[in-house]
Short mmCIF file of N, CA and C in Angstrom, two decimals:
data_model
loop_
_atom_site.label_atom_id
_atom_site.label_comp_id
_atom_site.label_asym_id
_atom_site.label_seq_id
_atom_site.Cartn_x
_atom_site.Cartn_y
_atom_site.Cartn_z
N MET J 277 20.09 -93.39 -171.79
CA MET J 277 21.48 -93.55 -171.53
C MET J 277 22.31 -93.78 -172.67
N ALA J 278 21.77 -94.58 -173.55
CA ALA J 278 22.62 -94.88 -174.79
C ALA J 278 22.90 -93.67 -175.69
N ILE J 279 21.82 -92.89 -175.77
CA ILE J 279 21.96 -91.60 -176.59
C ILE J 279 23.03 -90.70 -175.89
N THR J 280 22.93 -90.56 -174.61
CA THR J 280 23.83 -89.71 -173.89
C THR J 280 25.33 -90.19 -174.09
N ASP J 281 25.52 -91.55 -173.95
CA ASP J 281 26.78 -92.07 -174.19
C ASP J 281 27.29 -91.96 -175.58
N ASP J 282 26.35 -92.00 -176.56
CA ASP J 282 26.84 -91.88 -177.95
C ASP J 282 27.18 -90.37 -178.18
N LEU J 283 26.38 -89.50 -177.58
CA LEU J 283 26.72 -88.07 -177.72
C LEU J 283 28.09 -87.72 -177.10
N ARG J 284 28.30 -88.20 -175.99
CA ARG J 284 29.54 -87.96 -175.15
C ARG J 284 30.69 -88.56 -175.94
N LYS J 285 30.56 -89.75 -176.56
CA LYS J 285 31.61 -90.33 -177.30
C LYS J 285 31.88 -89.50 -178.55
N THR J 286 30.79 -89.07 -179.31
CA THR J 286 30.95 -88.16 -180.42
C THR J 286 31.70 -86.91 -180.25
N PHE J 287 31.29 -86.27 -179.10
CA PHE J 287 31.86 -84.89 -178.82
C PHE J 287 33.24 -84.93 -178.29
N SER J 288 33.60 -86.13 -177.66
CA SER J 288 35.04 -86.26 -177.08
C SER J 288 35.97 -86.90 -178.14
N ASP J 289 35.52 -87.25 -179.30
CA ASP J 289 36.35 -87.87 -180.34
C ASP J 289 37.11 -86.71 -181.13
N PRO J 290 38.40 -86.70 -181.09
CA PRO J 290 39.08 -85.55 -181.67
C PRO J 290 39.40 -85.77 -183.17
N THR J 291 39.01 -86.94 -183.68
CA THR J 291 39.34 -87.34 -185.10
C THR J 291 38.82 -86.32 -186.07
N PRO J 292 37.55 -85.79 -185.96
CA PRO J 292 37.15 -84.83 -187.00
C PRO J 292 37.98 -83.53 -186.96
N LEU J 293 38.36 -83.15 -185.78
CA LEU J 293 39.23 -81.95 -185.70
C LEU J 293 40.64 -82.22 -186.27
N TYR J 294 41.10 -83.43 -186.01
CA TYR J 294 42.40 -83.84 -186.70
C TYR J 294 42.25 -83.82 -188.25
N PHE J 295 41.09 -84.32 -188.67
CA PHE J 295 40.86 -84.38 -190.14
C PHE J 295 40.89 -83.03 -190.74
N ALA J 296 40.20 -82.07 -189.99
CA ALA J 296 40.14 -80.57 -190.46
C ALA J 296 41.65 -80.04 -190.45
N ALA J 297 42.39 -80.35 -189.46
CA ALA J 297 43.76 -79.92 -189.33
C ALA J 297 44.61 -80.47 -190.49
N GLY J 298 44.43 -81.70 -190.70
CA GLY J 298 45.16 -82.40 -191.80
C GLY J 298 44.82 -81.77 -193.16
N THR J 299 43.48 -81.56 -193.39
CA THR J 299 43.06 -80.98 -194.67
C THR J 299 43.68 -79.60 -194.79
N ALA J 300 43.68 -78.78 -193.74
CA ALA J 300 44.21 -77.46 -193.84
C ALA J 300 45.74 -77.50 -194.08
N ASP J 301 46.40 -78.42 -193.46
CA ASP J 301 47.88 -78.56 -193.65
C ASP J 301 48.18 -79.05 -195.11
N LEU J 302 47.40 -79.92 -195.61
CA LEU J 302 47.58 -80.36 -196.98
C LEU J 302 47.27 -79.23 -197.97
N ALA J 303 46.29 -78.38 -197.60
CA ALA J 303 45.99 -77.30 -198.51
C ALA J 303 47.08 -76.30 -198.52
N VAL J 304 47.76 -76.02 -197.42
CA VAL J 304 48.86 -75.14 -197.28
C VAL J 304 50.04 -75.57 -198.07
N GLN J 305 50.25 -76.97 -198.03
CA GLN J 305 51.34 -77.55 -198.73
C GLN J 305 51.10 -77.32 -200.25
N GLN J 306 49.94 -77.52 -200.71
CA GLN J 306 49.61 -77.34 -202.09
C GLN J 306 49.73 -75.88 -202.51
N ALA J 307 49.31 -75.00 -201.63
CA ALA J 307 49.32 -73.55 -201.90
C ALA J 307 50.71 -73.11 -202.05
N ARG J 308 51.67 -73.72 -201.39
CA ARG J 308 53.14 -73.36 -201.58
C ARG J 308 53.60 -73.63 -202.96
N LYS J 309 52.95 -74.48 -203.74
CA LYS J 309 53.44 -74.84 -205.08
C LYS J 309 52.93 -73.76 -206.12
N VAL J 310 51.93 -72.93 -205.73
CA VAL J 310 51.30 -72.09 -206.68
C VAL J 310 52.23 -71.05 -207.28
N PRO J 311 53.20 -70.37 -206.41
CA PRO J 311 54.04 -69.37 -207.05
C PRO J 311 54.90 -69.96 -208.12
N ALA J 312 55.44 -71.21 -207.96
CA ALA J 312 56.17 -71.76 -209.09
C ALA J 312 55.37 -71.96 -210.35
N LEU J 313 54.12 -72.45 -210.18
CA LEU J 313 53.29 -72.62 -211.33
C LEU J 313 53.01 -71.24 -212.04
N LEU J 314 52.80 -70.22 -211.27
CA LEU J 314 52.53 -68.90 -211.88
C LEU J 314 53.70 -68.41 -212.59
N GLU J 315 54.93 -68.62 -212.08
CA GLU J 315 56.16 -68.29 -212.83
C GLU J 315 56.26 -69.04 -214.05
N GLN J 316 55.97 -70.34 -214.13
CA GLN J 316 56.14 -71.17 -215.21
C GLN J 316 55.06 -70.67 -216.33
N LEU J 317 53.81 -70.34 -215.95
CA LEU J 317 52.86 -69.84 -216.88
C LEU J 317 53.27 -68.50 -217.46
N ALA J 318 53.78 -67.70 -216.60
CA ALA J 318 54.33 -66.32 -217.05
C ALA J 318 55.38 -66.51 -218.12
N ALA J 319 56.21 -67.50 -217.92
CA ALA J 319 57.37 -67.76 -218.84
C ALA J 319 56.80 -68.30 -220.18
N GLU J 320 55.79 -69.10 -220.09
CA GLU J 320 55.36 -69.75 -221.35
C GLU J 320 54.25 -68.96 -222.05
N ALA J 321 53.66 -67.91 -221.40
CA ALA J 321 52.55 -67.21 -221.94
C ALA J 321 52.95 -66.47 -223.29
N PRO J 322 54.14 -65.72 -223.36
CA PRO J 322 54.30 -65.00 -224.62
C PRO J 322 54.36 -65.97 -225.88
N GLY J 323 55.02 -67.24 -225.69
CA GLY J 323 55.03 -68.09 -226.86
C GLY J 323 53.69 -68.69 -227.26
N ARG J 324 52.85 -68.85 -226.21
CA ARG J 324 51.52 -69.31 -226.61
C ARG J 324 50.66 -68.20 -227.30
N PHE J 325 50.86 -67.00 -226.81
CA PHE J 325 50.10 -65.94 -227.43
C PHE J 325 50.48 -65.77 -228.93
N GLU J 326 51.87 -65.83 -229.16
CA GLU J 326 52.28 -65.72 -230.51
C GLU J 326 51.76 -66.85 -231.36
N THR J 327 51.69 -68.08 -230.92
CA THR J 327 51.13 -69.19 -231.61
C THR J 327 49.70 -68.95 -232.04
N VAL J 328 48.91 -68.40 -231.07
CA VAL J 328 47.41 -68.08 -231.35
C VAL J 328 47.35 -67.03 -232.34
N ARG J 329 48.22 -65.95 -232.38
CA ARG J 329 48.15 -64.88 -233.28
C ARG J 329 48.53 -65.32 -234.69
N ASN J 330 49.42 -66.28 -234.88
CA ASN J 330 49.88 -66.70 -236.16
C ASN J 330 48.94 -67.82 -236.75
N THR J 331 47.94 -68.32 -236.03
CA THR J 331 47.04 -69.35 -236.43
C THR J 331 46.02 -68.79 -237.45
N ASP J 332 45.78 -69.42 -238.52
CA ASP J 332 44.76 -69.05 -239.53
C ASP J 332 43.39 -69.58 -239.04
N PRO J 333 42.46 -68.65 -238.87
CA PRO J 333 41.05 -69.04 -238.40
C PRO J 333 40.41 -70.05 -239.40
N LYS J 334 40.62 -69.93 -240.63
CA LYS J 334 39.98 -70.86 -241.61
C LYS J 334 40.51 -72.28 -241.45
N VAL J 335 41.73 -72.42 -241.11
CA VAL J 335 42.30 -73.79 -240.91
C VAL J 335 41.71 -74.40 -239.71
N VAL J 336 41.57 -73.61 -238.65
CA VAL J 336 41.02 -74.08 -237.36
C VAL J 336 39.56 -74.50 -237.56
N GLN J 337 38.86 -73.70 -238.39
CA GLN J 337 37.36 -74.02 -238.57
C GLN J 337 37.24 -75.34 -239.35
N GLU J 338 38.18 -75.55 -240.30
CA GLU J 338 38.06 -76.73 -241.13
C GLU J 338 38.38 -77.97 -240.28
N LYS J 339 39.36 -77.89 -239.40
CA LYS J 339 39.79 -79.01 -238.56
C LYS J 339 38.57 -79.27 -237.55
N VAL J 340 37.91 -78.26 -236.98
CA VAL J 340 36.75 -78.49 -236.13
C VAL J 340 35.54 -79.10 -236.88
N SER J 341 35.30 -78.69 -238.10
CA SER J 341 34.23 -79.30 -238.83
C SER J 341 34.52 -80.68 -239.16
N ALA J 342 35.70 -81.03 -239.49
CA ALA J 342 36.10 -82.49 -239.89
C ALA J 342 35.94 -83.31 -238.60
N GLN J 343 36.43 -82.87 -237.37
CA GLN J 343 36.29 -83.63 -236.21
C GLN J 343 34.95 -83.82 -235.77
N ALA J 344 34.01 -82.78 -235.93
CA ALA J 344 32.57 -82.92 -235.68
C ALA J 344 31.99 -83.93 -236.53
N GLY J 345 32.22 -83.91 -237.74
CA GLY J 345 31.61 -84.94 -238.71
C GLY J 345 32.01 -86.36 -238.33
N LYS J 346 33.27 -86.55 -237.93
CA LYS J 346 33.73 -87.85 -237.47
C LYS J 346 33.02 -88.29 -236.25
N ALA J 347 32.88 -87.35 -235.30
CA ALA J 347 32.19 -87.68 -234.03
C ALA J 347 30.77 -88.03 -234.26
N GLN J 348 30.15 -87.29 -235.09
CA GLN J 348 28.62 -87.56 -235.42
C GLN J 348 28.48 -88.97 -236.03
N ALA J 349 29.39 -89.33 -236.98
CA ALA J 349 29.27 -90.57 -237.53
C ALA J 349 29.56 -91.77 -236.57
N THR J 350 30.49 -91.58 -235.72
CA THR J 350 30.78 -92.56 -234.69
C THR J 350 29.63 -92.70 -233.70
N ILE J 351 28.97 -91.61 -233.30
CA ILE J 351 27.92 -91.73 -232.39
C ILE J 351 26.77 -92.43 -233.07
N GLN J 352 26.43 -92.05 -234.29
CA GLN J 352 25.34 -92.83 -234.96
C GLN J 352 25.55 -94.29 -235.05
N ALA J 353 26.74 -94.64 -235.42
CA ALA J 353 27.08 -96.06 -235.52
C ALA J 353 26.95 -96.79 -234.16
N LYS J 354 27.28 -96.17 -233.03
CA LYS J 354 27.27 -96.74 -231.73
C LYS J 354 25.76 -96.88 -231.34
N VAL J 355 24.99 -95.84 -231.62
CA VAL J 355 23.56 -95.89 -231.20
C VAL J 355 22.83 -97.00 -232.00
N THR J 356 23.12 -97.20 -233.28
CA THR J 356 22.60 -98.19 -234.13
C THR J 356 22.98 -99.54 -233.57
N GLU J 357 24.26 -99.74 -233.15
CA GLU J 357 24.69 -100.99 -232.63
C GLU J 357 23.97 -101.36 -231.35
N VAL J 358 23.84 -100.35 -230.45
CA VAL J 358 23.14 -100.59 -229.06
C VAL J 358 21.70 -100.91 -229.34
N ILE J 359 21.06 -100.19 -230.22
CA ILE J 359 19.61 -100.46 -230.39
C ILE J 359 19.38 -101.82 -231.03
N GLY J 360 20.24 -102.15 -231.90
CA GLY J 360 20.14 -103.44 -232.64
C GLY J 360 20.49 -104.66 -231.69
N GLY J 361 21.35 -104.38 -230.76
CA GLY J 361 21.79 -105.42 -229.86
C GLY J 361 20.91 -105.58 -228.54
N LEU J 362 19.84 -104.79 -228.43
CA LEU J 362 18.97 -104.89 -227.25
C LEU J 362 18.16 -106.19 -227.35
N ASP J 363 18.11 -106.81 -226.29
CA ASP J 363 17.45 -108.16 -226.10
C ASP J 363 15.95 -107.73 -225.59
N THR J 364 14.94 -108.18 -226.28
CA THR J 364 13.58 -107.83 -225.80
C THR J 364 13.09 -108.77 -224.72
N ASP J 365 13.85 -109.77 -224.38
CA ASP J 365 13.47 -110.70 -223.31
C ASP J 365 13.43 -109.99 -221.96
N LEU J 366 12.24 -109.82 -221.40
CA LEU J 366 12.16 -109.05 -220.20
C LEU J 366 12.85 -109.82 -218.95
N LYS J 367 12.79 -111.15 -218.95
CA LYS J 367 13.47 -111.83 -217.87
C LYS J 367 14.96 -111.60 -217.94
N LYS J 368 15.51 -111.52 -219.05
CA LYS J 368 16.98 -111.27 -219.08
C LYS J 368 17.27 -109.88 -218.69
N LEU J 369 16.43 -108.97 -219.12
CA LEU J 369 16.63 -107.56 -218.70
C LEU J 369 16.52 -107.38 -217.23
N GLY J 370 15.60 -108.10 -216.54
CA GLY J 370 15.39 -108.03 -215.10
C GLY J 370 16.65 -108.54 -214.52
N GLU J 371 17.17 -109.69 -214.91
CA GLU J 371 18.34 -110.23 -214.27
C GLU J 371 19.53 -109.27 -214.46
N THR J 372 19.69 -108.72 -215.61
CA THR J 372 20.71 -107.72 -215.92
C THR J 372 20.60 -106.54 -214.90
N ALA J 373 19.39 -106.08 -214.87
CA ALA J 373 19.15 -104.92 -213.87
C ALA J 373 19.53 -105.31 -212.41
N GLN J 374 19.17 -106.48 -212.01
CA GLN J 374 19.46 -106.99 -210.64
C GLN J 374 20.96 -107.15 -210.50
N ASP J 375 21.61 -107.68 -211.59
CA ASP J 375 23.06 -107.79 -211.46
C ASP J 375 23.82 -106.43 -211.41
N LEU J 376 23.28 -105.49 -212.15
CA LEU J 376 23.86 -104.18 -212.09
C LEU J 376 23.67 -103.46 -210.72
N ALA J 377 22.44 -103.75 -210.16
CA ALA J 377 22.23 -103.08 -208.82
C ALA J 377 23.14 -103.70 -207.88
N LEU J 378 23.40 -105.10 -207.84
CA LEU J 378 24.27 -105.66 -206.91
C LEU J 378 25.75 -105.26 -207.15
N ARG J 379 26.15 -105.02 -208.34
CA ARG J 379 27.39 -104.47 -208.60
C ARG J 379 27.53 -103.05 -208.05
N GLY J 380 26.47 -102.33 -208.15
CA GLY J 380 26.44 -100.88 -207.79
C GLY J 380 26.60 -100.89 -206.22
N VAL J 381 26.01 -101.85 -205.53
CA VAL J 381 26.08 -101.85 -204.09
C VAL J 381 27.60 -102.23 -203.67
N GLY J 382 28.10 -103.24 -204.42
CA GLY J 382 29.47 -103.56 -204.13
C GLY J 382 30.44 -102.41 -204.37
N VAL J 383 30.26 -101.75 -205.44
CA VAL J 383 31.12 -100.60 -205.74
C VAL J 383 30.92 -99.48 -204.65
N ALA J 384 29.75 -99.35 -204.28
CA ALA J 384 29.45 -98.24 -203.19
C ALA J 384 30.19 -98.62 -201.93
N ALA J 385 30.04 -99.88 -201.56
CA ALA J 385 30.68 -100.35 -200.33
C ALA J 385 32.21 -100.25 -200.44
N GLU J 386 32.78 -100.52 -201.64
CA GLU J 386 34.17 -100.37 -201.79
C GLU J 386 34.56 -98.91 -201.68
N TYR J 387 33.86 -98.04 -202.26
CA TYR J 387 34.14 -96.54 -202.13
C TYR J 387 34.05 -96.11 -200.72
N ALA J 388 33.06 -96.63 -200.03
CA ALA J 388 32.90 -96.30 -198.62
C ALA J 388 34.09 -96.67 -197.75
N VAL J 389 34.64 -97.93 -198.00
CA VAL J 389 35.79 -98.34 -197.34
C VAL J 389 37.03 -97.44 -197.76
N LYS J 390 37.14 -97.23 -199.04
CA LYS J 390 38.30 -96.32 -199.44
C LYS J 390 38.15 -94.88 -198.83
N ALA J 391 36.94 -94.36 -198.72
CA ALA J 391 36.68 -93.03 -198.17
C ALA J 391 37.13 -93.10 -196.73
N ARG J 392 36.67 -94.15 -196.02
CA ARG J 392 37.03 -94.26 -194.51
C ARG J 392 38.60 -94.24 -194.36
N GLU J 393 39.30 -95.07 -195.22
CA GLU J 393 40.72 -95.18 -195.10
C GLU J 393 41.33 -93.83 -195.36
N THR J 394 40.93 -93.11 -196.38
CA THR J 394 41.42 -91.75 -196.66
C THR J 394 41.17 -90.82 -195.53
N TYR J 395 39.98 -90.91 -194.94
CA TYR J 395 39.58 -90.08 -193.84
C TYR J 395 40.54 -90.26 -192.66
N GLU J 396 40.75 -91.56 -192.37
CA GLU J 396 41.76 -91.95 -191.29
C GLU J 396 43.12 -91.39 -191.54
N ARG J 397 43.64 -91.53 -192.76
CA ARG J 397 45.02 -91.11 -193.13
C ARG J 397 45.09 -89.64 -192.97
N VAL J 398 44.14 -88.87 -193.48
CA VAL J 398 44.14 -87.43 -193.36
C VAL J 398 44.05 -87.06 -191.81
N ALA J 399 43.29 -87.74 -191.07
CA ALA J 399 43.17 -87.45 -189.68
C ALA J 399 44.55 -87.69 -188.98
N GLU J 400 45.24 -88.78 -189.31
CA GLU J 400 46.56 -89.08 -188.72
C GLU J 400 47.48 -88.02 -189.16
N HIS J 401 47.46 -87.51 -190.42
CA HIS J 401 48.23 -86.39 -190.84
C HIS J 401 47.98 -85.19 -190.06
N GLY J 402 46.71 -84.85 -189.85
CA GLY J 402 46.29 -83.77 -189.00
C GLY J 402 46.78 -83.83 -187.58
N GLU J 403 46.68 -85.11 -187.06
CA GLU J 403 47.17 -85.25 -185.65
C GLU J 403 48.69 -84.92 -185.56
N GLN J 404 49.45 -85.41 -186.58
CA GLN J 404 50.89 -85.08 -186.57
C GLN J 404 51.09 -83.66 -186.82
N ALA J 405 50.34 -83.04 -187.66
CA ALA J 405 50.44 -81.50 -187.86
C ALA J 405 50.17 -80.78 -186.62
N VAL J 406 49.17 -81.15 -185.89
CA VAL J 406 48.80 -80.45 -184.57
C VAL J 406 49.91 -80.67 -183.59
N ARG J 407 50.50 -81.90 -183.52
CA ARG J 407 51.53 -82.05 -182.63
C ARG J 407 52.87 -81.27 -183.02
N THR J 408 53.03 -81.12 -184.26
CA THR J 408 54.16 -80.26 -184.76
C THR J 408 53.88 -78.82 -184.44
N TRP J 409 52.63 -78.42 -184.57
CA TRP J 409 52.37 -77.00 -184.31
C TRP J 409 52.48 -76.65 -182.82
N ARG J 410 52.11 -77.70 -181.99
CA ARG J 410 52.24 -77.49 -180.55
C ARG J 410 53.60 -77.76 -180.00
N GLY J 411 54.43 -78.36 -180.76
CA GLY J 411 55.83 -78.61 -180.35
C GLY J 411 55.88 -79.99 -179.66
N GLU J 412 54.78 -80.77 -179.72
CA GLU J 412 54.78 -82.05 -178.94
C GLU J 412 55.75 -83.10 -179.49
N THR J 413 56.01 -82.99 -180.80
CA THR J 413 56.82 -83.96 -181.47
C THR J 413 58.28 -83.81 -180.80
N ALA J 414 58.72 -82.60 -180.62
CA ALA J 414 60.06 -82.35 -180.01
C ALA J 414 60.09 -82.91 -178.57
N GLU J 415 58.91 -82.72 -177.84
CA GLU J 415 58.76 -83.20 -176.49
C GLU J 415 58.88 -84.71 -176.34
N GLU J 416 58.25 -85.33 -177.34
CA GLU J 416 58.29 -86.86 -177.37
C GLU J 416 59.72 -87.29 -177.69
N ILE J 417 60.47 -86.63 -178.52
CA ILE J 417 61.78 -87.00 -178.85
C ILE J 417 62.65 -86.90 -177.57
N VAL J 418 62.50 -85.75 -176.92
CA VAL J 418 63.19 -85.53 -175.65
C VAL J 418 62.91 -86.65 -174.63
N GLU J 419 61.56 -87.00 -174.52
CA GLU J 419 61.20 -88.06 -173.60
C GLU J 419 61.81 -89.40 -173.97
N ILE J 420 61.93 -89.65 -175.23
CA ILE J 420 62.60 -90.97 -175.71
C ILE J 420 64.07 -90.94 -175.42
N ALA J 421 64.71 -89.75 -175.66
CA ALA J 421 66.13 -89.56 -175.34
C ALA J 421 66.45 -89.70 -173.89
N VAL J 422 65.62 -89.26 -173.07
CA VAL J 422 65.82 -89.36 -171.64
C VAL J 422 65.71 -90.93 -171.20
N ALA J 423 64.70 -91.44 -171.79
CA ALA J 423 64.50 -92.92 -171.51
C ALA J 423 65.60 -93.79 -171.96
N VAL J 424 66.22 -93.43 -173.18
CA VAL J 424 67.21 -94.24 -173.74
C VAL J 424 68.63 -93.94 -173.12
N GLU J 425 68.88 -92.67 -172.81
CA GLU J 425 70.18 -92.39 -172.28
C GLU J 425 70.39 -92.93 -170.88
N PRO J 426 71.69 -93.32 -170.58
CA PRO J 426 72.02 -93.83 -169.28
C PRO J 426 72.07 -92.76 -168.24
N ASP J 427 71.86 -93.07 -166.94
CA ASP J 427 71.84 -92.22 -165.91
C ASP J 427 73.19 -91.55 -165.76
N THR J 428 73.28 -90.10 -165.92
CA THR J 428 74.48 -89.42 -165.93
C THR J 428 74.84 -88.82 -164.49
N GLU J 429 74.04 -89.05 -163.58
CA GLU J 429 74.38 -88.52 -162.24
C GLU J 429 75.24 -89.54 -161.55
N PRO J 430 76.25 -88.98 -160.76
CA PRO J 430 77.18 -89.93 -160.08
C PRO J 430 76.43 -90.62 -158.96
N LYS J 431 76.72 -91.88 -158.76
CA LYS J 431 76.18 -92.68 -157.73
C LYS J 431 77.04 -92.64 -156.49
N ALA J 432 76.69 -93.39 -155.44
CA ALA J 432 77.37 -93.24 -154.16
C ALA J 432 78.86 -93.66 -154.22
N GLY J 433 79.27 -94.58 -155.05
CA GLY J 433 80.71 -94.83 -154.97
C GLY J 433 81.47 -94.39 -156.30
N GLN J 434 80.74 -93.59 -157.11
CA GLN J 434 81.38 -93.11 -158.36
C GLN J 434 81.54 -91.61 -158.51
N ALA J 435 82.01 -91.03 -157.44
CA ALA J 435 82.10 -89.53 -157.48
C ALA J 435 83.05 -89.12 -158.57
N GLY J 436 82.72 -88.11 -159.35
CA GLY J 436 83.63 -87.55 -160.35
C GLY J 436 83.64 -88.28 -161.69
N THR J 437 82.87 -89.30 -161.86
CA THR J 437 82.87 -90.13 -163.14
C THR J 437 81.74 -89.66 -164.17
N ALA J 438 80.86 -88.99 -163.55
CA ALA J 438 79.71 -88.52 -164.54
C ALA J 438 80.07 -87.26 -165.17
N ALA J 439 79.45 -86.91 -166.34
CA ALA J 439 79.62 -85.63 -166.97
C ALA J 439 79.08 -84.52 -166.20
N PRO J 440 79.80 -83.32 -166.23
CA PRO J 440 79.29 -82.30 -165.43
C PRO J 440 77.97 -81.72 -166.05
N LYS J 441 77.09 -81.24 -165.29
CA LYS J 441 75.85 -80.69 -165.76
C LYS J 441 76.07 -79.21 -166.06
N THR J 442 75.32 -78.80 -167.16
CA THR J 442 75.45 -77.43 -167.59
C THR J 442 74.16 -76.71 -167.07
N VAL J 443 74.43 -75.58 -166.55
CA VAL J 443 73.30 -74.81 -165.97
C VAL J 443 73.13 -73.54 -166.85
N ASP J 444 71.89 -73.28 -167.15
CA ASP J 444 71.64 -72.01 -167.86
C ASP J 444 71.82 -70.83 -166.96
N ALA J 445 72.53 -69.84 -167.44
CA ALA J 445 72.91 -68.70 -166.53
C ALA J 445 71.61 -67.90 -166.25
N GLY J 446 70.71 -67.84 -167.15
CA GLY J 446 69.50 -67.05 -166.89
C GLY J 446 68.42 -67.79 -166.00
N ALA J 447 68.58 -69.05 -165.80
CA ALA J 447 67.61 -69.84 -165.12
C ALA J 447 67.83 -69.70 -163.67
N LYS J 448 66.75 -69.56 -162.89
CA LYS J 448 66.86 -69.35 -161.44
C LYS J 448 66.48 -70.68 -160.81
N LYS J 449 67.22 -71.02 -159.79
CA LYS J 449 66.89 -72.19 -159.12
C LYS J 449 65.73 -71.92 -158.10
N PRO J 450 64.70 -72.77 -158.06
CA PRO J 450 63.55 -72.50 -157.18
C PRO J 450 64.06 -72.75 -155.74
N ALA J 451 63.49 -71.77 -154.94
CA ALA J 451 63.77 -71.84 -153.51
C ALA J 451 63.26 -73.10 -152.89
N ALA J 452 63.96 -73.73 -152.02
CA ALA J 452 63.40 -74.89 -151.38
C ALA J 452 62.51 -74.45 -150.29
N ARG J 453 61.37 -75.03 -150.19
CA ARG J 453 60.32 -74.77 -149.24
C ARG J 453 60.03 -76.03 -148.44
N LYS J 454 59.86 -75.70 -147.15
CA LYS J 454 59.48 -76.81 -146.20
C LYS J 454 57.95 -76.90 -146.20
N ALA J 455 57.51 -78.22 -146.15
CA ALA J 455 56.04 -78.35 -146.06
C ALA J 455 55.59 -78.03 -144.68
N PRO J 456 54.39 -77.40 -144.53
CA PRO J 456 53.97 -77.06 -143.21
C PRO J 456 53.65 -78.30 -142.45
N VAL J 457 53.83 -78.22 -141.14
CA VAL J 457 53.59 -79.34 -140.28
C VAL J 457 52.07 -79.45 -140.03
N ARG J 458 51.49 -80.56 -140.29
CA ARG J 458 50.03 -80.70 -140.06
C ARG J 458 49.76 -81.30 -138.62
N LYS J 459 48.75 -80.78 -138.05
CA LYS J 459 48.39 -81.37 -136.75
C LYS J 459 47.44 -82.50 -136.93
N ALA J 460 47.62 -83.47 -136.01
CA ALA J 460 46.86 -84.64 -136.07
C ALA J 460 45.33 -84.32 -135.90
N ALA J 461 44.41 -84.87 -136.53
CA ALA J 461 43.04 -84.58 -136.31
C ALA J 461 42.51 -85.06 -135.08
N ALA J 462 41.61 -84.33 -134.38
CA ALA J 462 41.11 -84.71 -133.15
C ALA J 462 40.32 -85.95 -133.18
N LYS J 463 39.48 -86.06 -134.17
CA LYS J 463 38.63 -87.16 -134.38
C LYS J 463 39.10 -88.02 -135.63
N LYS J 464 39.11 -89.28 -135.36
CA LYS J 464 39.38 -90.18 -136.56
C LYS J 464 38.12 -90.68 -137.21
N ALA J 465 38.17 -90.82 -138.48
CA ALA J 465 37.00 -91.25 -139.20
C ALA J 465 36.89 -92.78 -138.87
N PRO J 466 35.55 -93.23 -138.74
CA PRO J 466 35.46 -94.70 -138.54
C PRO J 466 35.91 -95.42 -139.79
N ALA J 467 36.55 -96.60 -139.48
CA ALA J 467 37.17 -97.42 -140.58
C ALA J 467 35.93 -98.05 -141.34
N ALA J 468 36.09 -98.17 -142.62
CA ALA J 468 35.05 -98.79 -143.50
C ALA J 468 35.08 -100.27 -143.26
N GLU J 469 33.96 -100.83 -143.11
CA GLU J 469 33.83 -102.25 -142.91
C GLU J 469 33.48 -102.99 -144.06
#
């Protein structure tokens, strides 16, 4: 029974669908920015091409060689420093490893919480997007307006004080129908005791 209940709960939860809708909506919002970026790149491209054409390859090669030499010297110094600073005490290394593992678990738990919060935010965004797509947001606003607005129909002693109702010319008024008369049942069901 527990498995069935879990499956029922899982399949009836709309949150993953809202997450997918929210992701799609955010992707569409980002995609709308692409044409402006393409226009900007197209405007900047001729200047960048001209800069590349006017660059001397020997100067670029000298700069790259100098930067590579500096990087190699820095890496060698860091490796020598790390190797020289290693403590050979196994107990201290074990404690350090245990401390790092505990920190890793803490960081993983923190990221899991952040991921869950982000998932919920995107799902909420998706729910709002779905409501907007369906037009439910407008319906909710109308419901709130109806609840907040005072009663505009005239009451028994206030004839002529209410605002006149507007009627759509294309709308048809449903015909009034009388409910069919039901005959009393010949047998009555025994009363529950």
